[in-house]
Tab-separated table of C-alpha atoms and ligand atoms in Angstrom:
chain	number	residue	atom	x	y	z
D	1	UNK	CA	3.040	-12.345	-21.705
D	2	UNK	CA	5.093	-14.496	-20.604
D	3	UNK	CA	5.213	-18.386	-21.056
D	4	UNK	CA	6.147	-21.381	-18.969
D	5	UNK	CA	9.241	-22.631	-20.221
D	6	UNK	CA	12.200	-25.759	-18.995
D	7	UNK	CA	13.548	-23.116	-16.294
D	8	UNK	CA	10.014	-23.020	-14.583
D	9	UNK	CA	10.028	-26.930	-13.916
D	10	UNK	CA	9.523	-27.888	-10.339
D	11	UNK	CA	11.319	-30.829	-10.303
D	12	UNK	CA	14.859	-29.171	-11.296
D	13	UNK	CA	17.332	-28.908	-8.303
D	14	UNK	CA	20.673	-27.247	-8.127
D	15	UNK	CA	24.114	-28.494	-7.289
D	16	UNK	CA	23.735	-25.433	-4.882
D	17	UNK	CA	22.672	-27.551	-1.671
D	18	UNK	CA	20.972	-24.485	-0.384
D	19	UNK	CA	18.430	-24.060	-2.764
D	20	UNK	CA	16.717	-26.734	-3.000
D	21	UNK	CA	14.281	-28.924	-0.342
D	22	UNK	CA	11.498	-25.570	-0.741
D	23	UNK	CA	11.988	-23.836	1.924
D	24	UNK	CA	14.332	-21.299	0.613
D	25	UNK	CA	13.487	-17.977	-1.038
D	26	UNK	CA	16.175	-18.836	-3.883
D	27	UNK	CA	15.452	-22.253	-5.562
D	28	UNK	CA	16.915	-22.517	-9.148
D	29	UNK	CA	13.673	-21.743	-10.252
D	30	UNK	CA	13.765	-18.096	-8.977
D	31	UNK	CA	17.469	-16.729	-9.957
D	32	UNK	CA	17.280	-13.108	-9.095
D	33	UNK	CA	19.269	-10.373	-9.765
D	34	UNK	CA	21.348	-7.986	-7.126
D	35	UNK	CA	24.475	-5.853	-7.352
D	36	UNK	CA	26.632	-6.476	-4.013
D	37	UNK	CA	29.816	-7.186	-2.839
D	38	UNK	CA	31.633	-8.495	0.368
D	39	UNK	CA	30.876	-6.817	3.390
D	40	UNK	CA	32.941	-4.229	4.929
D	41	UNK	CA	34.934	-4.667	1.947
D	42	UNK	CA	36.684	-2.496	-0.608
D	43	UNK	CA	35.252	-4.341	-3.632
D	44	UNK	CA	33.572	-2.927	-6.548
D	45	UNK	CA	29.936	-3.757	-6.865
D	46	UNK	CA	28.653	-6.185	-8.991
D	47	UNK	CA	26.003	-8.199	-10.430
D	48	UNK	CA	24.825	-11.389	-8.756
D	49	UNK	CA	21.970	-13.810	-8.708
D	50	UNK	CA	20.653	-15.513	-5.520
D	51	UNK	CA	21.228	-19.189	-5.796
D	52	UNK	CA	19.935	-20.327	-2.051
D	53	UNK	CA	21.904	-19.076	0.480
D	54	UNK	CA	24.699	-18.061	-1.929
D	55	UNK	CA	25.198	-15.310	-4.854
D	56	UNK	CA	26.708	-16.083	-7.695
D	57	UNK	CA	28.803	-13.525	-8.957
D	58	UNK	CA	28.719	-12.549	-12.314
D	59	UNK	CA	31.285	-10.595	-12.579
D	60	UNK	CA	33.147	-13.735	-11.763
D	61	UNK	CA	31.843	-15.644	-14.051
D	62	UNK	CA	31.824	-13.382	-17.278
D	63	UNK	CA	35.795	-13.710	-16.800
D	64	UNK	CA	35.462	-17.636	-17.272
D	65	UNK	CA	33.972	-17.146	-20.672
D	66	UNK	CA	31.199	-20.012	-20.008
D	67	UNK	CA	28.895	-18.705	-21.747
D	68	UNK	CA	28.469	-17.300	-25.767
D	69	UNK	CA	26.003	-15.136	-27.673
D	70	UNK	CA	23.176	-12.974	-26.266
D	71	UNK	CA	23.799	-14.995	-23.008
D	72	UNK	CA	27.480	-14.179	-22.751
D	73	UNK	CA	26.730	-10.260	-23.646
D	74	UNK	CA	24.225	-9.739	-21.593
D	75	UNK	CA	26.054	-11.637	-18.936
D	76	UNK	CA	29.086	-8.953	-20.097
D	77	UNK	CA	26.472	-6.025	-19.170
D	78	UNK	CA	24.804	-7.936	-15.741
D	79	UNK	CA	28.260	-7.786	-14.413
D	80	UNK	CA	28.518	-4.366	-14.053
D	81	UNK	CA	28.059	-2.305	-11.116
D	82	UNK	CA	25.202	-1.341	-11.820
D	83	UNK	CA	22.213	-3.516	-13.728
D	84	UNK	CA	20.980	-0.259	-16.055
D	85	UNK	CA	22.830	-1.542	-19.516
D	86	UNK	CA	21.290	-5.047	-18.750
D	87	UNK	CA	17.634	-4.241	-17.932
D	88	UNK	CA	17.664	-1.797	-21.154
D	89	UNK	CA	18.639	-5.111	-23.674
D	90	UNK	CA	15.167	-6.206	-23.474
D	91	UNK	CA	13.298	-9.555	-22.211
D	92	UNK	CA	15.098	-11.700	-25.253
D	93	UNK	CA	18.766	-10.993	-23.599
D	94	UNK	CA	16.787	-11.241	-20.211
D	95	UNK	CA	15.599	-14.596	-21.155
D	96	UNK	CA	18.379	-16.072	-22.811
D	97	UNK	CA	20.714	-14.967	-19.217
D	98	UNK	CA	18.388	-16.683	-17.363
D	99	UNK	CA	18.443	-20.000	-19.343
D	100	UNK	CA	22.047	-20.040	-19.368
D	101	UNK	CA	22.159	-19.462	-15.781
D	102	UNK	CA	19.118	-22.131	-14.856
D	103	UNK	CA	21.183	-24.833	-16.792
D	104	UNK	CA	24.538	-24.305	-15.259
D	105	UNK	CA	23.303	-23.704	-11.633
D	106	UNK	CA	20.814	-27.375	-12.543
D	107	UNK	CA	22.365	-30.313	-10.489
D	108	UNK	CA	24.366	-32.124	-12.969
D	109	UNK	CA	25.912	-29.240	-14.690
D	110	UNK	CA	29.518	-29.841	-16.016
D	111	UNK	CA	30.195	-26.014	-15.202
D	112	UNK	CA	30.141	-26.861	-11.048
D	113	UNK	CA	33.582	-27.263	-11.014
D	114	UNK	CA	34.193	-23.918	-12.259
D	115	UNK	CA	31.231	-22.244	-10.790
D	116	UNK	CA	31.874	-23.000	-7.501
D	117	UNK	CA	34.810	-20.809	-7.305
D	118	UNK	CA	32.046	-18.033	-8.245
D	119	UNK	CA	29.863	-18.000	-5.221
D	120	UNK	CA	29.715	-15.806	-2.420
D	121	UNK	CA	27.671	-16.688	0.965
D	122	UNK	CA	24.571	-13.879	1.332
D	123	UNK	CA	25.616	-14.054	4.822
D	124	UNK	CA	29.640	-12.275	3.920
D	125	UNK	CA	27.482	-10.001	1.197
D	126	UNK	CA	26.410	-6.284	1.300
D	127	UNK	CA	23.644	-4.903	-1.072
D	128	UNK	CA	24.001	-1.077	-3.415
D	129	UNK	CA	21.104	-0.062	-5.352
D	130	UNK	CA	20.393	-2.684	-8.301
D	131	UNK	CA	20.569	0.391	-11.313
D	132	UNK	CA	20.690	3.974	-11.214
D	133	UNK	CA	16.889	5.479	-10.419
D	134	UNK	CA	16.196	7.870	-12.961
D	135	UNK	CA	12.896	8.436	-12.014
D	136	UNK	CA	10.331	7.005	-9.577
D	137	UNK	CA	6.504	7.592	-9.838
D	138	UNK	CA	4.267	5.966	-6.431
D	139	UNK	CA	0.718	4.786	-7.726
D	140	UNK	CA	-2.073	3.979	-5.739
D	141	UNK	CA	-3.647	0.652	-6.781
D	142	UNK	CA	-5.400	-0.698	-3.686
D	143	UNK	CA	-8.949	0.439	-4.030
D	144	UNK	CA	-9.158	-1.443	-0.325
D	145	UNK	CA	-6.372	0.643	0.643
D	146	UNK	CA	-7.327	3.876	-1.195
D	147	UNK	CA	-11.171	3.437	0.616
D	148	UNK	CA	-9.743	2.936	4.221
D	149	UNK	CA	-7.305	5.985	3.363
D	150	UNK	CA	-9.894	7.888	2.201
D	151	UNK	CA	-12.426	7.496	4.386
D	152	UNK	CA	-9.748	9.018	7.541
D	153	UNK	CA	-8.736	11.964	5.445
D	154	UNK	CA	-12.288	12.578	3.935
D	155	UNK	CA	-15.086	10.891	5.968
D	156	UNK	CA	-17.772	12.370	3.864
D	157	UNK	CA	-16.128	11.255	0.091
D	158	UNK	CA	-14.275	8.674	0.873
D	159	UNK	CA	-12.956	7.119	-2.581
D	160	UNK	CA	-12.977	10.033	-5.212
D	161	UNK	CA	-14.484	9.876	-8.532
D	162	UNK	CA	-11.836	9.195	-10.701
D	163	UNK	CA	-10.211	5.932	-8.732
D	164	UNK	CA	-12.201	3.577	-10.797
D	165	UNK	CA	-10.989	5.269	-14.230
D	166	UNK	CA	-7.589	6.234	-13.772
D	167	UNK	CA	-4.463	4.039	-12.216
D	168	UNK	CA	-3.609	6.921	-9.722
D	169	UNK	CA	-0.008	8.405	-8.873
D	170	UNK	CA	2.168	10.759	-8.279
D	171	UNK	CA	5.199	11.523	-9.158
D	172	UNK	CA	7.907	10.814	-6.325
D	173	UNK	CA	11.537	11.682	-5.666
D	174	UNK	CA	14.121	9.456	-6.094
D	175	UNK	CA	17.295	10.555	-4.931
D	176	UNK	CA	16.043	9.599	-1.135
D	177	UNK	CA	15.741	5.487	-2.192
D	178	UNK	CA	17.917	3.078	-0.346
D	179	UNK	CA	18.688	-0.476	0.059
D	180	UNK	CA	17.286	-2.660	2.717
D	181	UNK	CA	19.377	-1.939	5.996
D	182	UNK	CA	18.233	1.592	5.657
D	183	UNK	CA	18.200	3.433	8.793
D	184	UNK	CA	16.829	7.268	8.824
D	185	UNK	CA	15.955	10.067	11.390
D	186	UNK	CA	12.749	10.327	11.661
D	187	UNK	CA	11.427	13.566	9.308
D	188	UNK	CA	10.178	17.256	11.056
D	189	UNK	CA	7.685	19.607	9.391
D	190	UNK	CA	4.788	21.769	9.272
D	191	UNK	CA	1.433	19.886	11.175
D	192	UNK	CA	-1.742	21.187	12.131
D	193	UNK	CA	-3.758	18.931	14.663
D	194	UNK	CA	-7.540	18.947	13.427
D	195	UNK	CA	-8.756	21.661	16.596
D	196	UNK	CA	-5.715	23.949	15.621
D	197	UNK	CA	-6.031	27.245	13.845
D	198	UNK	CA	-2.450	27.271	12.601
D	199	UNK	CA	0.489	24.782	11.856
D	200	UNK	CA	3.264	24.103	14.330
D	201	UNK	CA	7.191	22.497	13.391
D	202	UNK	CA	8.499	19.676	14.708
D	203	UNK	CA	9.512	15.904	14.389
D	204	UNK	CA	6.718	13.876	12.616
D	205	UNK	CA	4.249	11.892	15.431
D	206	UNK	CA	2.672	10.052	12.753
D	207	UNK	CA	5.152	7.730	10.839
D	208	UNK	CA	4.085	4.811	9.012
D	209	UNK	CA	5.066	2.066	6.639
D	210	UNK	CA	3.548	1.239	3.133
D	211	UNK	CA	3.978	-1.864	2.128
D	212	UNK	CA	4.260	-1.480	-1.413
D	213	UNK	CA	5.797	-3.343	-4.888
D	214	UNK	CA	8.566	-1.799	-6.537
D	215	UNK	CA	8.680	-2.552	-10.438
D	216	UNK	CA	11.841	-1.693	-12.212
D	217	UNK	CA	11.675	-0.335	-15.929
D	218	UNK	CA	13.747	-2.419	-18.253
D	219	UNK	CA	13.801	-1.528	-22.030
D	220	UNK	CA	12.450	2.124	-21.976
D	221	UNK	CA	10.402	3.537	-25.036
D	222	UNK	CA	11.058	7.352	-27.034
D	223	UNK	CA	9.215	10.596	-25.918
D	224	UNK	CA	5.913	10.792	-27.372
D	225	UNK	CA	4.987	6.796	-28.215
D	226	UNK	CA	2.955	5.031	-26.008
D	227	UNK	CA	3.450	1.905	-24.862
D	228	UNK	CA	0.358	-0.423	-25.897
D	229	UNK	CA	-1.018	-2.492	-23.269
D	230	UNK	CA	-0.141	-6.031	-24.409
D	231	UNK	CA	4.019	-4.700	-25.194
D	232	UNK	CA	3.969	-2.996	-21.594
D	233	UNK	CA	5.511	-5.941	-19.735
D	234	UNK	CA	7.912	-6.579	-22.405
D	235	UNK	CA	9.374	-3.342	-20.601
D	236	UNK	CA	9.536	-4.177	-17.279
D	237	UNK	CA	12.252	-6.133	-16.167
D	238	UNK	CA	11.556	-7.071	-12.659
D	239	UNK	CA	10.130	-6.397	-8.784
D	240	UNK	CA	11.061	-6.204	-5.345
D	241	UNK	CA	9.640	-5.453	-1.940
D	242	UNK	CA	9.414	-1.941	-1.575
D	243	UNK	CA	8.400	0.387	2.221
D	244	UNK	CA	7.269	4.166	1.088
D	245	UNK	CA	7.107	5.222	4.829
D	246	UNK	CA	5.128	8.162	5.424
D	247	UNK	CA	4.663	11.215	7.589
D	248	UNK	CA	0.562	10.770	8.017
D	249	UNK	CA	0.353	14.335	10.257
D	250	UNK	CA	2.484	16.009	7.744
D	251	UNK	CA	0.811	14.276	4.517
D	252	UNK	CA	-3.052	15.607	5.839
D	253	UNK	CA	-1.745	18.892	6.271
D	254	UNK	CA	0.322	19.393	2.719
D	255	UNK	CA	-1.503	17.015	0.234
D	256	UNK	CA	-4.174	18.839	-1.222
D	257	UNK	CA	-4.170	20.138	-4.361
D	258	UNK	CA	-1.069	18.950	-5.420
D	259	UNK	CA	-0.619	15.393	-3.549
D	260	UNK	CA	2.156	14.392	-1.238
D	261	UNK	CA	5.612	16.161	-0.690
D	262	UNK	CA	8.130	15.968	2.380
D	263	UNK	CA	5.475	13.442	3.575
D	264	UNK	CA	6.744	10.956	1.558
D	265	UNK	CA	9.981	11.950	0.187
D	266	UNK	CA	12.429	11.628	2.936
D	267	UNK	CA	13.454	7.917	2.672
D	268	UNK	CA	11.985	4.821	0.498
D	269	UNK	CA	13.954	1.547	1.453
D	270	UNK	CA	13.633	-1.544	-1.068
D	271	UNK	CA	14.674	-5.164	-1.173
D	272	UNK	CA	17.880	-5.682	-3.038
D	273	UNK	CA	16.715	-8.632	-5.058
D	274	UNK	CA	15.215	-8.234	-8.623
D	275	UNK	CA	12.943	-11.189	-9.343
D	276	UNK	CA	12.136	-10.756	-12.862
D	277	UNK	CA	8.701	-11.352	-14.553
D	278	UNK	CA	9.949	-14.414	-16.097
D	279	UNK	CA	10.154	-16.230	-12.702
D	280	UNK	CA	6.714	-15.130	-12.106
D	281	UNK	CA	5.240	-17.065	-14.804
D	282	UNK	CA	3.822	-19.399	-13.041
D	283	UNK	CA	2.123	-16.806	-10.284
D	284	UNK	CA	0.008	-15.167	-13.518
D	285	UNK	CA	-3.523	-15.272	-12.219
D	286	UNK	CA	-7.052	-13.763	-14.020
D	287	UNK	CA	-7.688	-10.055	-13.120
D	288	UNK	CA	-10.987	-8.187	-13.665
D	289	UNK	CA	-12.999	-5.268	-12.239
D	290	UNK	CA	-16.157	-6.174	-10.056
D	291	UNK	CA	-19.463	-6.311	-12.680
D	292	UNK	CA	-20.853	-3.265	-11.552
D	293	UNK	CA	-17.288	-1.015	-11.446
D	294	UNK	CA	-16.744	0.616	-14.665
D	295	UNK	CA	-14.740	-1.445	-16.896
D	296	UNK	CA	-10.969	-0.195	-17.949
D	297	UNK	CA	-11.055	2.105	-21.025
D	298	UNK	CA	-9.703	0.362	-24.676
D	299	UNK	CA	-6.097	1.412	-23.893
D	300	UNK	CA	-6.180	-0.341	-20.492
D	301	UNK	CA	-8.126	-3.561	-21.321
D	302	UNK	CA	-6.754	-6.449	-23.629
D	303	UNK	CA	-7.554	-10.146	-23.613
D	304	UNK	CA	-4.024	-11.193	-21.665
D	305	UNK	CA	-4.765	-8.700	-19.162
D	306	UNK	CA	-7.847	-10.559	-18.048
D	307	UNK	CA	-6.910	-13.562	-18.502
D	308	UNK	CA	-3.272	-13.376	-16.567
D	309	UNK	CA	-2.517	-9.729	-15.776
D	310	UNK	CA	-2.468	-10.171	-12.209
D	311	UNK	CA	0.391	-11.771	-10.445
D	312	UNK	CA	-0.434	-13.710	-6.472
D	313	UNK	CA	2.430	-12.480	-4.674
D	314	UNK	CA	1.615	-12.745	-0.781
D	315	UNK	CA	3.209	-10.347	1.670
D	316	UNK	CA	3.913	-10.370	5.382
D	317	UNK	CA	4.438	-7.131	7.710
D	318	UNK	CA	7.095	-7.410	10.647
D	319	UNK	CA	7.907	-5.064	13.469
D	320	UNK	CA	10.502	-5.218	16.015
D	321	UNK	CA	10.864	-2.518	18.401
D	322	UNK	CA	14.126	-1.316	19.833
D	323	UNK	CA	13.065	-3.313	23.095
D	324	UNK	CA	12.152	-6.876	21.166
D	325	UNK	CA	15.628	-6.384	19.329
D	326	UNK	CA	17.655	-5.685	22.887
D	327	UNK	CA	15.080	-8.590	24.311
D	328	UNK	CA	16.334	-10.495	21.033
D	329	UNK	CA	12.930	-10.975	20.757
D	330	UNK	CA	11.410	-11.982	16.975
D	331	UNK	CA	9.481	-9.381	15.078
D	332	UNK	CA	5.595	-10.179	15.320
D	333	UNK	CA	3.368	-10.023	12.093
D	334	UNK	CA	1.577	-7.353	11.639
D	335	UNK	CA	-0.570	-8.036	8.663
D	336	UNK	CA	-0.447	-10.169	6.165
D	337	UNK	CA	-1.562	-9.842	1.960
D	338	UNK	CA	-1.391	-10.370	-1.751
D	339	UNK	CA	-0.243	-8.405	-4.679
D	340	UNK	CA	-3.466	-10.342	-6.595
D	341	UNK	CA	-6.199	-7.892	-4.939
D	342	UNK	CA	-4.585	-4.950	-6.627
D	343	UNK	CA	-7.067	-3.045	-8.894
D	344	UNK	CA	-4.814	-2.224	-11.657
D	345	UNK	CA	-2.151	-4.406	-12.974
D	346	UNK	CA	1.550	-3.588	-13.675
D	347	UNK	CA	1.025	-3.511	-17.795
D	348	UNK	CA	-1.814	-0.976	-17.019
D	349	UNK	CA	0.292	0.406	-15.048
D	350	UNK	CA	3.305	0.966	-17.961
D	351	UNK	CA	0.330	1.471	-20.267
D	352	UNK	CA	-1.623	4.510	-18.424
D	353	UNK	CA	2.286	6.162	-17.714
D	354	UNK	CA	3.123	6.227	-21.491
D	355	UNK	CA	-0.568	6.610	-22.779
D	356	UNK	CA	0.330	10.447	-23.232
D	357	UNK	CA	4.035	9.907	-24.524
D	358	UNK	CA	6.031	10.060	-21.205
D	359	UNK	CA	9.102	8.583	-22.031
D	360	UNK	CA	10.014	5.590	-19.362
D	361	UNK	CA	13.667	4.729	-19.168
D	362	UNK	CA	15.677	2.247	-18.062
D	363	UNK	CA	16.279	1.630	-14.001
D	364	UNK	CA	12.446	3.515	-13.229
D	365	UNK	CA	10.588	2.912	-10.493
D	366	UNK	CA	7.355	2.358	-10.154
D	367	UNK	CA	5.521	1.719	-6.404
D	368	UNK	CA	2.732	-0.146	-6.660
D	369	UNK	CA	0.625	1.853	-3.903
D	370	UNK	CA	0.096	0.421	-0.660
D	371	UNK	CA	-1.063	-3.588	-0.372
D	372	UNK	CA	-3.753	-3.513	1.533
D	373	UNK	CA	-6.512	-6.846	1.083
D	374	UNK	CA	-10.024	-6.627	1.528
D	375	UNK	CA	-10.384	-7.685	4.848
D	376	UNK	CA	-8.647	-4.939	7.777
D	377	UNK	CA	-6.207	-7.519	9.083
D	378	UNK	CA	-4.379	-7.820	5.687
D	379	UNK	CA	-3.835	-3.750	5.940
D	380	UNK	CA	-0.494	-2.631	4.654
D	381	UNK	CA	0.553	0.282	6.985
D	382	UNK	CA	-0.344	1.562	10.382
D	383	UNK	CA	-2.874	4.148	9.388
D	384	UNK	CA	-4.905	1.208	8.396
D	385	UNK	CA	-4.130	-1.392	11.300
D	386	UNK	CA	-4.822	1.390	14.124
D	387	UNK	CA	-7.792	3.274	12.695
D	388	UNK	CA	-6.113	6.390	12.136
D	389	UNK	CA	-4.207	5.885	15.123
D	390	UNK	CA	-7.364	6.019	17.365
D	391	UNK	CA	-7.041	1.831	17.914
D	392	UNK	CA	-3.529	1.016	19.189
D	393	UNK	CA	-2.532	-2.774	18.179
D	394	UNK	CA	-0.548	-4.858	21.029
D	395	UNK	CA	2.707	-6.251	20.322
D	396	UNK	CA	3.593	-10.019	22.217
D	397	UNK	CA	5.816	-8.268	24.679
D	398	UNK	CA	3.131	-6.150	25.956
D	399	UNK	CA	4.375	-2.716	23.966
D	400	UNK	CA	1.798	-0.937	21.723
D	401	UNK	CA	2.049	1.036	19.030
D	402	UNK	CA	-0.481	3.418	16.838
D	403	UNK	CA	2.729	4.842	14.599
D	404	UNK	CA	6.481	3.873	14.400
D	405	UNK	CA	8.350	4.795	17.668
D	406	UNK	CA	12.407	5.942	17.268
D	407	UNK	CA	13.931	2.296	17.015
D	408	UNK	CA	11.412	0.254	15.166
D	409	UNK	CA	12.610	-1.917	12.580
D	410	UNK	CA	10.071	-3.120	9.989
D	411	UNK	CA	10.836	-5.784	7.524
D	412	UNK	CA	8.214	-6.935	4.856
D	413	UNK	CA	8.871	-10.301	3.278
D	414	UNK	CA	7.175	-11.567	-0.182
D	415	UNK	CA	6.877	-15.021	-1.355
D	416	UNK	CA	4.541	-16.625	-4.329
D	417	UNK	CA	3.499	-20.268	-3.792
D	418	UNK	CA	1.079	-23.050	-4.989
D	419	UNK	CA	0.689	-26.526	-5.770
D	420	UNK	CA	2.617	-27.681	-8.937
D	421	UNK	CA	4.925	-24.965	-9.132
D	422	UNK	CA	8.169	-24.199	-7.045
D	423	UNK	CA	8.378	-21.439	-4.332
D	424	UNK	CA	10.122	-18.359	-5.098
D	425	UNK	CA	10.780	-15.274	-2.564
D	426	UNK	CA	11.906	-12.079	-2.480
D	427	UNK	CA	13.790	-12.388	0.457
D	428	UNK	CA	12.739	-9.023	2.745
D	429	UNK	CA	13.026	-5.348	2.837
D	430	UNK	CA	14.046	-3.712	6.454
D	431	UNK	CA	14.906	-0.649	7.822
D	432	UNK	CA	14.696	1.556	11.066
D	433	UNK	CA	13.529	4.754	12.250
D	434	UNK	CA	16.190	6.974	13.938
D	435	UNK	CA	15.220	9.801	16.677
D	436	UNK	CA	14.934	13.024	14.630
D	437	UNK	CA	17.695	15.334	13.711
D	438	UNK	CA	17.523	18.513	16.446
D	439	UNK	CA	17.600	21.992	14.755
I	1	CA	CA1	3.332	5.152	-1.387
């Protein structure tokens, strides 16, 4: 696992004004990775790293020739348009970047001159997909989230037998993925309310959110060789803020026996920032399963899972309907939680995938599952929040809500913080529901 290391220091500032005093998502001690460009214009996309309120742009930079060795070529491959030749170097190129990049951004650094000619304000910036998605599989690794669930689809068997053995998923569809800003109709399909003998079509009435992780695949590993548990996150590159919204009338009526289809693949929005593992360092907390659980089998257990496989990253769910936005009206909070309560962690994650010689490759996807917390006010979606829909919540302008109306706008932010070590963010993930498309 990783190890604290000079760019982790909380007393390092940048020459960057913006990013330091803590209250930023994008201190020097966070330097995450994007591919963007200026809005509305005809620019390529490229790589950039958040650096406060600015990007620096890489592919700016690799044409000033600053930096030398692995950090200049995998500088060479971060400035493309796309990060897929970068994540697939592996964590020492990953590393040696990010070194390079702390000590020039540090305040101090005799490359200011030159750098700041290679910043761009996030403000004047536009967002594409970091890589190219190969693949994208959606686990389940809530078991507070998985219980509530559960318990609305199947009162009488709530959490099924196999939860507490197996990191659930499924495997989802990833041409439908899009970059924060999303905005989608809202889906149609087949329903069947629970009194009704037979299915009718039409627009969804049960759209949610999921607030979810997204971790992206960086060095991948061949067809047929496992990944061990204590290599797995020496293949994953980074995370961001990920919302799998879901069709909840459409998903009860399609998902059994072969799990979720057009519930879930119509559109998958995440955040455009990659913070990689290495700035998580510091967030590593102790993970376990309760005494009386049944403990993870061989290939899913190892000393450095337990004693730092989880990582405390704390969430917080917004919604603004159309009205708050025309009102310009903030979003209100729907729940907050924390990446840390998740029952399996993201090497068991890489482990269980390859355990049977699937081949991950570089720019996958993995969702984490919904975020839920133990207690019902830190649910991550709707389904949750409103019991089933059958408990409307109240919004501050007086509007309710059970599921998303046409209009809503939901952002989820993420942030890790604690005494001793600097605050890093993931900035947020938002997108909006559209009024279905007529037929
Ligand atoms: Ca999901």
């Amino acid at each position: 696992m990783t190890t604290l290391n000079e760019t982790h220091d909380s007393n390092l500032t940048s020459w960057v004004e913006s990013a330091n005093g803590g209250d930023t998502d994008f201190p020097v001690q966070n330097l995450p990775f994007a591919s963007f460009r200026r809005r509305n214009s005809n620019e390529a996309f490229r790589g950039g790293v958040a650096i406060g309120d600015q990007i620096l742009d890489l592919a700016a930079l690799n044409k000033s020739a600053l930096f030398d060795g692995l950090a200049g070529e995998a500088l060479a491959a971060a400035a493309e348009p796309r990060l897929n030749r970068f994540m697939a170097m592996g964590k020492t190129s990953w590393s040696a970047l990010r070194l390079a990049l702390s000590r020039t951004l540090r305040a101090g650094s005799s490359a200011q001159e030159q750098l700041k000619h290679c910043l761009v304000a996030q403000a004047d910036a536009e967002y594409d997909l970091p890589c190219s998605i190969g693949d994208y599989s959606d686990f389940y690794t809530s078991v507070y989230h998985a219980t509530t669930v559960g318990s609305l689809f199947r009162p009488d068997n709530p959490l099924l037998p196999n939860y507490k053995w197996v990191p659930i998923a499924y495997h989802g569809r990833a041409s439908s993925i899009r970059i924060s800003g999303q905005q989608f109709p809202r889906p149609s399909g087949q329903t069947r309310a629970p009194d009704a003998s037979e299915p009718t079509f039409g627009p969804c009435k049960r759209l949610d959110y999921e607030l979810e992780l997204g971790i992206f695949i960086g060095t991948g590993n061949a067809l047929g060789q496992p990944v061990p548990i204590d290599d797995a996150e020496n293949h994953v590159f980074g995370i961001c803020l990920f919302n799998d919204w879901s069709a909840r009338d459409i998903q009860a009526w399609e998902y059994q026996p072969l799990g979720p289809f057009l519930s879930k693949n119509f559109a998958s929005t995440i955040s455009p920032w990659l913070v990689t593992l290495e700035a998580l360092a510091p967030y590593r907390t102790a993970y376990s399963h309760p005494a009386a659980d049944p403990q993870p089998l061989p290939y899913l257990s190892s000393d450095a899972n337990s004693h730092e496989g989880a990582i405390d990253i704390q969430f917080e769910c917004l919604l603004q309907t159309e009205k708050m936005h025309a009102a310009g009206e903030a979003p209100a909070r729907l729940s907050t939680s924390s990446f840390r309560h998740s029952y399996w962690t993201v090497a068991q994650m890489v482990a269980h995938h390859t355990v049977n010689g699937c081949n991950l490759q570089p720019g996958d996807l993995f969702g984490s599952g919904t975020q839920s917390g133990p207690k019902p006010e830190e649910a991550g979606s709707l389904l949750e929040l409103t019991n089933g829909g059958k408990q409307p919540i109240s919004l501050p302008n007086g509007e309710t809500r059970t599921f998303l109306e046409d209009g809503d706008t939901m952002a989820i932010r993420g942030f890790c913080e604690k005494p001793g070590a600097a605050r890093i963010g993931f900035g947020e993930v938002v997108g909006t529901v559209l009024p279905a498309v007529t037929q």
